[in-house]
Tab-separated table of C-alpha atoms and ligand atoms in Angstrom:
chain	number	residue	atom	x	y	z
O	70	UNK	CA	0.497	-13.715	-8.346
O	71	UNK	CA	1.550	-10.376	-9.921
O	72	UNK	CA	2.613	-8.988	-6.513
O	73	UNK	CA	6.096	-7.922	-5.718
O	74	UNK	CA	7.603	-8.377	-2.302
O	75	UNK	CA	9.437	-5.420	-0.541
O	76	UNK	CA	10.834	-7.736	2.201
O	77	UNK	CA	13.264	-10.622	2.447
O	78	UNK	CA	13.125	-13.241	-0.226
O	79	UNK	CA	13.621	-15.837	2.596
O	80	UNK	CA	10.251	-15.004	4.198
O	81	UNK	CA	8.104	-17.728	2.411
O	82	UNK	CA	5.977	-19.231	5.174
O	83	UNK	CA	8.165	-21.810	6.665
O	84	UNK	CA	7.661	-20.651	10.083
O	85	UNK	CA	3.741	-20.641	9.656
O	86	UNK	CA	3.952	-24.170	8.158
O	87	UNK	CA	6.074	-25.560	11.011
O	88	UNK	CA	3.893	-24.114	13.630
O	89	UNK	CA	0.576	-25.104	11.983
O	90	UNK	CA	1.931	-28.555	11.440
O	91	UNK	CA	2.279	-28.539	15.209
O	92	UNK	CA	-1.460	-27.696	15.786
O	93	UNK	CA	-0.995	-23.946	15.966
O	94	UNK	CA	-4.122	-21.952	15.149
O	95	UNK	CA	-4.168	-19.867	11.872
O	96	UNK	CA	-5.558	-16.475	12.814
O	97	UNK	CA	-6.438	-13.015	11.520
O	98	UNK	CA	-6.994	-11.792	7.776
O	99	UNK	CA	-5.186	-14.049	5.821
O	100	UNK	CA	-6.113	-12.301	2.670
O	101	UNK	CA	-4.789	-8.933	3.561
O	102	UNK	CA	-1.426	-7.348	3.500
O	103	UNK	CA	0.329	-4.083	4.207
O	104	UNK	CA	1.145	-2.915	0.812
O	105	UNK	CA	2.269	0.416	-0.816
O	106	UNK	CA	2.305	1.551	-4.405
O	107	UNK	CA	5.579	1.096	-5.861
O	108	UNK	CA	7.483	1.520	-9.257
O	109	UNK	CA	6.416	-1.169	-11.759
O	110	UNK	CA	10.148	-1.830	-12.289
O	111	UNK	CA	10.772	-2.336	-8.815
O	112	UNK	CA	12.572	-5.717	-8.111
O	113	UNK	CA	10.524	-8.681	-7.435
O	114	UNK	CA	11.985	-9.129	-3.818
O	115	UNK	CA	13.321	-6.661	-1.263
O	116	UNK	CA	16.653	-5.179	-2.195
O	117	UNK	CA	18.293	-3.012	0.376
O	118	UNK	CA	20.021	-0.851	-2.364
O	119	UNK	CA	16.851	0.229	-3.861
O	120	UNK	CA	13.837	-0.734	-2.126
O	121	UNK	CA	13.472	2.646	-0.133
O	122	UNK	CA	13.370	4.516	-3.620
O	123	UNK	CA	10.486	2.538	-4.873
O	124	UNK	CA	7.421	3.783	-3.101
O	125	UNK	CA	5.301	5.989	-5.338
O	126	UNK	CA	3.050	7.973	-2.931
O	127	UNK	CA	2.184	11.254	-4.458
O	128	UNK	CA	-1.126	9.821	-5.862
O	129	UNK	CA	-3.102	12.432	-3.738
O	130	UNK	CA	-2.237	14.750	-6.520
O	131	UNK	CA	-3.644	13.913	-9.914
O	132	UNK	CA	-5.721	10.606	-10.490
O	133	UNK	CA	-4.983	6.787	-10.466
O	134	UNK	CA	-6.457	4.602	-13.037
O	135	UNK	CA	-6.315	0.993	-13.849
O	136	UNK	CA	-5.217	-0.797	-17.162
O	137	UNK	CA	-8.909	-0.086	-18.222
O	138	UNK	CA	-8.692	3.603	-17.771
O	139	UNK	CA	-10.738	3.679	-14.647
O	140	UNK	CA	-10.395	5.178	-11.497
O	141	UNK	CA	-10.870	2.826	-8.545
O	142	UNK	CA	-10.019	4.394	-5.203
O	143	UNK	CA	-10.601	7.918	-3.607
O	144	UNK	CA	-6.968	9.131	-4.146
O	145	UNK	CA	-7.612	12.210	-1.894
O	146	UNK	CA	-8.990	10.426	1.054
O	147	UNK	CA	-6.349	11.726	3.355
O	148	UNK	CA	-2.396	12.228	3.389
O	149	UNK	CA	-0.477	9.653	1.729
O	150	UNK	CA	0.950	8.566	5.082
O	151	UNK	CA	-2.692	7.520	6.352
O	152	UNK	CA	-3.721	6.034	3.059
O	153	UNK	CA	-1.023	4.432	1.269
O	154	UNK	CA	-1.598	1.060	2.798
O	155	UNK	CA	-4.965	0.868	1.423
O	156	UNK	CA	-3.978	2.247	-2.044
O	157	UNK	CA	-1.301	-0.519	-2.345
O	158	UNK	CA	-3.921	-3.062	-1.681
O	159	UNK	CA	-6.512	-1.553	-4.048
O	160	UNK	CA	-3.884	-1.644	-6.844
O	161	UNK	CA	-3.125	-5.439	-6.091
O	162	UNK	CA	-6.525	-6.030	-6.795
O	163	UNK	CA	-6.939	-4.478	-10.106
O	164	UNK	CA	-6.452	-6.223	-13.580
O	165	UNK	CA	-2.835	-7.240	-13.766
O	166	UNK	CA	-2.224	-5.522	-10.257
O	167	UNK	CA	-1.168	-2.559	-12.407
O	168	UNK	CA	-2.268	1.322	-12.212
O	169	UNK	CA	-1.032	4.405	-13.788
O	170	UNK	CA	-0.627	7.618	-11.724
O	171	UNK	CA	-1.272	10.683	-14.002
O	172	UNK	CA	-0.453	14.246	-13.161
O	173	UNK	CA	-0.486	17.279	-15.167
O	174	UNK	CA	1.975	20.161	-15.231
O	175	UNK	CA	0.290	21.819	-12.272
O	176	UNK	CA	0.675	18.767	-10.085
O	177	UNK	CA	4.191	17.397	-11.415
O	178	UNK	CA	6.308	19.933	-9.498
O	179	UNK	CA	4.852	18.645	-6.067
O	180	UNK	CA	5.666	14.980	-6.644
O	181	UNK	CA	8.256	13.217	-4.345
O	182	UNK	CA	11.722	13.325	-5.469
O	183	UNK	CA	12.127	9.559	-5.459
O	184	UNK	CA	10.001	9.517	-8.505
O	185	UNK	CA	13.159	10.970	-10.250
O	186	UNK	CA	14.499	7.513	-11.297
O	187	UNK	CA	11.375	6.078	-12.700
O	188	UNK	CA	10.285	5.623	-16.137
O	189	UNK	CA	7.671	8.068	-17.185
O	190	UNK	CA	5.284	8.538	-20.093
O	191	UNK	CA	4.652	12.157	-21.170
O	192	UNK	CA	1.944	13.545	-23.881
O	193	UNK	CA	0.315	16.870	-24.746
O	194	UNK	CA	-3.004	15.303	-24.894
O	195	UNK	CA	-4.957	12.543	-22.801
O	196	UNK	CA	-5.645	10.536	-25.811
O	197	UNK	CA	-1.830	10.559	-26.617
O	198	UNK	CA	-1.044	9.600	-23.225
O	199	UNK	CA	-3.426	6.546	-23.402
O	200	UNK	CA	-1.666	5.661	-26.499
O	201	UNK	CA	1.663	5.636	-25.021
O	202	UNK	CA	0.390	3.744	-21.960
O	203	UNK	CA	-1.307	1.123	-24.206
O	204	UNK	CA	-4.593	1.912	-22.572
O	205	UNK	CA	-8.190	2.750	-24.173
O	206	UNK	CA	-8.117	6.313	-25.106
O	207	UNK	CA	-11.782	6.684	-25.164
O	208	UNK	CA	-12.052	5.176	-21.745
O	209	UNK	CA	-9.103	7.106	-20.086
O	210	UNK	CA	-10.552	10.474	-21.845
O	211	UNK	CA	-13.977	9.789	-20.303
O	212	UNK	CA	-12.441	9.063	-16.808
O	213	UNK	CA	-10.713	12.490	-16.946
O	214	UNK	CA	-13.513	14.331	-18.355
O	215	UNK	CA	-15.804	13.018	-15.782
O	216	UNK	CA	-13.285	13.986	-13.174
O	217	UNK	CA	-12.755	17.370	-14.692
O	218	UNK	CA	-16.652	18.000	-14.565
O	219	UNK	CA	-16.449	17.993	-10.958
O	220	UNK	CA	-12.916	18.971	-10.049
O	221	UNK	CA	-11.779	22.521	-8.940
O	222	UNK	CA	-10.015	25.267	-10.700
O	223	UNK	CA	-7.201	25.859	-7.757
O	224	UNK	CA	-3.675	25.327	-6.816
O	225	UNK	CA	-2.131	22.349	-4.950
O	226	UNK	CA	-1.397	22.640	-1.484
O	227	UNK	CA	-0.200	19.158	-0.723
O	228	UNK	CA	0.379	19.582	2.917
O	229	UNK	CA	-3.109	20.889	3.548
O	230	UNK	CA	-6.419	18.842	3.489
O	231	UNK	CA	-7.725	21.155	1.193
O	232	UNK	CA	-11.418	19.872	1.262
O	233	UNK	CA	-11.527	20.457	-2.599
O	234	UNK	CA	-13.641	17.342	-3.341
O	235	UNK	CA	-15.639	15.904	-6.101
O	236	UNK	CA	-19.451	15.883	-5.471
O	237	UNK	CA	-21.301	12.537	-7.238
O	238	UNK	CA	-18.260	10.819	-8.580
O	239	UNK	CA	-17.811	7.184	-7.712
O	240	UNK	CA	-15.202	6.631	-6.085
O	241	UNK	CA	-15.031	10.250	-5.058
O	242	UNK	CA	-11.887	12.289	-4.734
O	243	UNK	CA	-12.102	13.810	-1.288
O	244	UNK	CA	-9.413	16.263	-1.158
O	245	UNK	CA	-6.910	17.844	-3.915
O	246	UNK	CA	-9.833	17.175	-6.502
O	247	UNK	CA	-8.136	19.898	-8.954
O	248	UNK	CA	-8.677	19.924	-12.684
O	249	UNK	CA	-6.367	17.836	-14.670
O	250	UNK	CA	-6.145	19.883	-17.722
O	251	UNK	CA	-2.698	21.378	-17.803
O	252	UNK	CA	-0.545	19.833	-20.416
O	253	UNK	CA	1.887	17.974	-20.578
O	254	UNK	CA	0.446	15.132	-18.973
O	255	UNK	CA	2.606	12.655	-17.097
O	256	UNK	CA	2.125	8.958	-16.107
O	257	UNK	CA	3.892	6.587	-13.753
O	258	UNK	CA	2.955	3.093	-13.982
O	259	UNK	CA	2.914	1.326	-10.471
O	260	UNK	CA	2.057	-1.774	-8.826
O	261	UNK	CA	1.413	-2.829	-5.210
O	262	UNK	CA	4.465	-4.016	-3.233
O	263	UNK	CA	3.684	-6.362	-0.191
O	264	UNK	CA	5.458	-5.325	2.969
O	265	UNK	CA	3.892	-8.137	5.047
O	266	UNK	CA	0.756	-10.058	5.579
O	267	UNK	CA	-1.825	-9.639	8.229
O	268	UNK	CA	-2.628	-13.440	8.636
O	269	UNK	CA	-0.573	-15.536	11.118
O	270	UNK	CA	-0.691	-17.561	14.368
O	271	UNK	CA	-2.701	-16.927	17.306
O	272	UNK	CA	-0.973	-15.961	20.391
O	273	UNK	CA	-2.107	-14.833	23.915
O	274	UNK	CA	-0.825	-11.966	25.857
O	275	UNK	CA	2.435	-13.778	26.897
O	276	UNK	CA	3.331	-14.547	23.286
O	277	UNK	CA	2.372	-18.252	23.656
O	278	UNK	CA	1.111	-19.920	20.429
O	279	UNK	CA	-2.612	-21.290	20.874
O	280	UNK	CA	-3.661	-24.349	19.208
O	281	UNK	CA	-6.879	-24.914	17.709
O	282	UNK	CA	-8.441	-25.852	21.112
O	283	UNK	CA	-7.561	-22.364	22.330
O	284	UNK	CA	-4.778	-23.546	24.732
O	285	UNK	CA	-1.182	-22.724	24.632
O	286	UNK	CA	1.176	-25.237	22.826
O	287	UNK	CA	3.794	-26.032	25.360
O	288	UNK	CA	7.136	-24.252	24.453
O	289	UNK	CA	5.930	-22.532	21.571
O	290	UNK	CA	6.202	-18.521	21.368
O	291	UNK	CA	5.799	-16.185	18.598
O	292	UNK	CA	6.160	-12.510	17.975
O	293	UNK	CA	6.582	-10.320	14.837
O	294	UNK	CA	5.171	-10.700	11.575
O	295	UNK	CA	4.447	-14.440	12.181
O	296	UNK	CA	1.667	-13.308	14.604
O	297	UNK	CA	-1.732	-12.887	12.959
O	298	UNK	CA	-5.005	-10.977	14.128
O	299	UNK	CA	-3.003	-7.652	14.813
O	300	UNK	CA	-4.261	-5.792	11.749
O	301	UNK	CA	-7.354	-6.184	9.525
O	302	UNK	CA	-7.515	-4.032	6.124
O	303	UNK	CA	-5.173	-1.445	7.248
O	304	UNK	CA	-2.422	-0.684	9.301
O	305	UNK	CA	-0.481	2.250	11.134
O	306	UNK	CA	3.019	3.246	10.216
O	307	UNK	CA	5.721	1.666	12.310
O	308	UNK	CA	3.318	-0.475	14.065
O	309	UNK	CA	5.225	-3.731	12.624
O	310	UNK	CA	8.132	-3.152	14.687
O	311	UNK	CA	6.399	-2.068	17.519
O	312	UNK	CA	4.081	-5.196	17.911
O	313	UNK	CA	7.070	-7.324	17.417
O	314	UNK	CA	8.813	-5.603	20.360
O	315	UNK	CA	5.910	-5.568	22.612
O	316	UNK	CA	5.061	-9.390	22.263
O	317	UNK	CA	8.579	-10.352	21.759
O	318	UNK	CA	9.219	-8.885	25.335
O	319	UNK	CA	6.162	-10.678	26.668
O	320	UNK	CA	7.229	-13.932	25.258
O	321	UNK	CA	10.772	-13.580	26.200
O	322	UNK	CA	9.627	-12.870	29.791
O	323	UNK	CA	7.292	-15.714	29.886
O	324	UNK	CA	9.724	-18.283	28.342
O	325	UNK	CA	12.291	-17.266	30.930
O	326	UNK	CA	9.972	-17.665	33.859
O	327	UNK	CA	8.859	-20.943	32.342
O	328	UNK	CA	12.614	-22.127	32.249
O	329	UNK	CA	13.165	-21.063	36.019
O	330	UNK	CA	9.881	-22.883	36.809
O	331	UNK	CA	8.217	-19.760	37.616
O	332	UNK	CA	5.451	-19.601	34.972
I	640	FAD	C1	10.646	-2.367	3.055
I	640	FAD	C2	10.041	-2.408	4.354
I	640	FAD	C3	9.840	-1.332	5.068
I	640	FAD	C4	9.499	-1.377	6.444
I	640	FAD	N1	9.306	-0.149	7.216
I	640	FAD	C5	8.643	-0.296	8.352
I	640	FAD	C6	8.922	0.733	9.105
I	640	FAD	O1	9.153	1.854	8.771
I	640	FAD	N2	8.215	0.639	10.549
I	640	FAD	C7	8.003	-0.620	11.142
I	640	FAD	O2	7.606	-0.651	12.233
I	640	FAD	N3	8.021	-1.758	10.374
I	640	FAD	C8	8.501	-1.493	8.837
I	640	FAD	N4	8.548	-2.665	8.361
I	640	FAD	C9	7.996	-3.996	8.738
I	640	FAD	C10	9.025	-4.471	9.797
I	640	FAD	O3	10.344	-4.876	9.013
I	640	FAD	C11	8.807	-5.930	10.162
I	640	FAD	O4	7.541	-5.877	11.092
I	640	FAD	C12	9.876	-6.462	11.034
I	640	FAD	O5	11.109	-6.743	10.347
I	640	FAD	C13	9.186	-8.117	11.431
I	640	FAD	O6	10.365	-8.691	12.290
I	640	FAD	P1	10.153	-10.222	12.344
I	640	FAD	O7	11.423	-10.582	13.091
I	640	FAD	O8	9.165	-10.700	12.904
I	640	FAD	O9	10.534	-10.878	10.947
I	640	FAD	P2	11.726	-10.468	10.077
I	640	FAD	O10	12.465	-9.270	10.338
I	640	FAD	O11	11.329	-10.686	8.506
I	640	FAD	O12	12.800	-11.866	10.337
I	640	FAD	C14	12.552	-13.098	9.850
I	640	FAD	C15	13.825	-13.850	9.482
I	640	FAD	O13	13.609	-15.045	9.330
I	640	FAD	C16	14.441	-15.691	8.453
I	640	FAD	N5	13.935	-16.902	7.719
I	640	FAD	C17	12.635	-17.050	6.901
I	640	FAD	N6	12.375	-18.345	6.673
I	640	FAD	C18	13.692	-19.121	7.305
I	640	FAD	C19	13.780	-20.377	7.442
I	640	FAD	N7	13.079	-21.452	6.805
I	640	FAD	N8	15.225	-20.602	8.235
I	640	FAD	C20	15.927	-19.710	8.810
I	640	FAD	N9	15.583	-18.427	8.789
I	640	FAD	C21	14.381	-18.063	7.993
I	640	FAD	C22	14.329	-14.538	7.304
I	640	FAD	O14	15.471	-14.440	6.421
I	640	FAD	C23	14.378	-13.095	8.217
I	640	FAD	O15	15.634	-12.802	8.461
I	640	FAD	C24	9.107	-2.592	6.804
I	640	FAD	C25	9.242	-3.876	6.076
I	640	FAD	C26	9.778	-3.780	4.787
I	640	FAD	C27	9.785	-4.999	4.187
């Protein structure tokens, strides 16, 4: 209910509903979505002028905490290109679907340029930062202290998986676990922006929509985001357009053949 949508405001499920009313089978992970961390002030639905400026994917540096001041995800599991979908979903599952990305002066020069336009909070101490964020100073200080106790004294090399990891912390930080102790500290508040959802209709190899009896519904085809069962829990970059093209072509070929009486 707190989620922002990165895509069209017109995609509200009409196609799904119409097909399901015809007996189409709902399929895939209806609780899952492709998401990304985005600026808390991003528009509620996609806006072509600004949507591309809204992702906030430098979380591999520094730490990410929820509104209670606790870490909740391995920020350094891999490069952001590999993990931002999981990170976006994890943020959506946090209280109020809000998180704070916290950097120190060592990390800040490495963050993406598109953070430039977003609101930031800065303080010389972690307690001061917590106060500015409206977070519990004790909880945030505890989180940072326990992170720093296992983090390394090193420099950021954002394009290398540096293997600098925590040892016992839960959740761990598997790379770029570098001490967060060089003031000033800067926080950006983010939420998860939904790109597309994973649940949808069941189709066969020809893009025909299957009914709950597993048989194709005559004359009904689907391809693209309306299809379910393509992704579960995570998805690959650029795979959205790819599966739409693959199944769109298959559906078109079958529909054409059916019209010619050849299917
Ligand atoms: C911000 C963003 C970035 C993305 N980046 C990538 C990327 O880098 N690579 C990639 O592969 N994919 C990306 N995607 C995903 C990709 O855009 C989608 O997978 C793809 O557009 C899906 O195509 P589609 O035709 O299934 O649905 P859509 O492109 O969403 O088309 C559905 C159309 O139906 C219309 N519609 C909805 N309801 C009705 C109705 N009741 N009556 C009439 N019309 C209706 C909508 O207005 C819309 O025009 C991105 C998506 C977003 C939102």
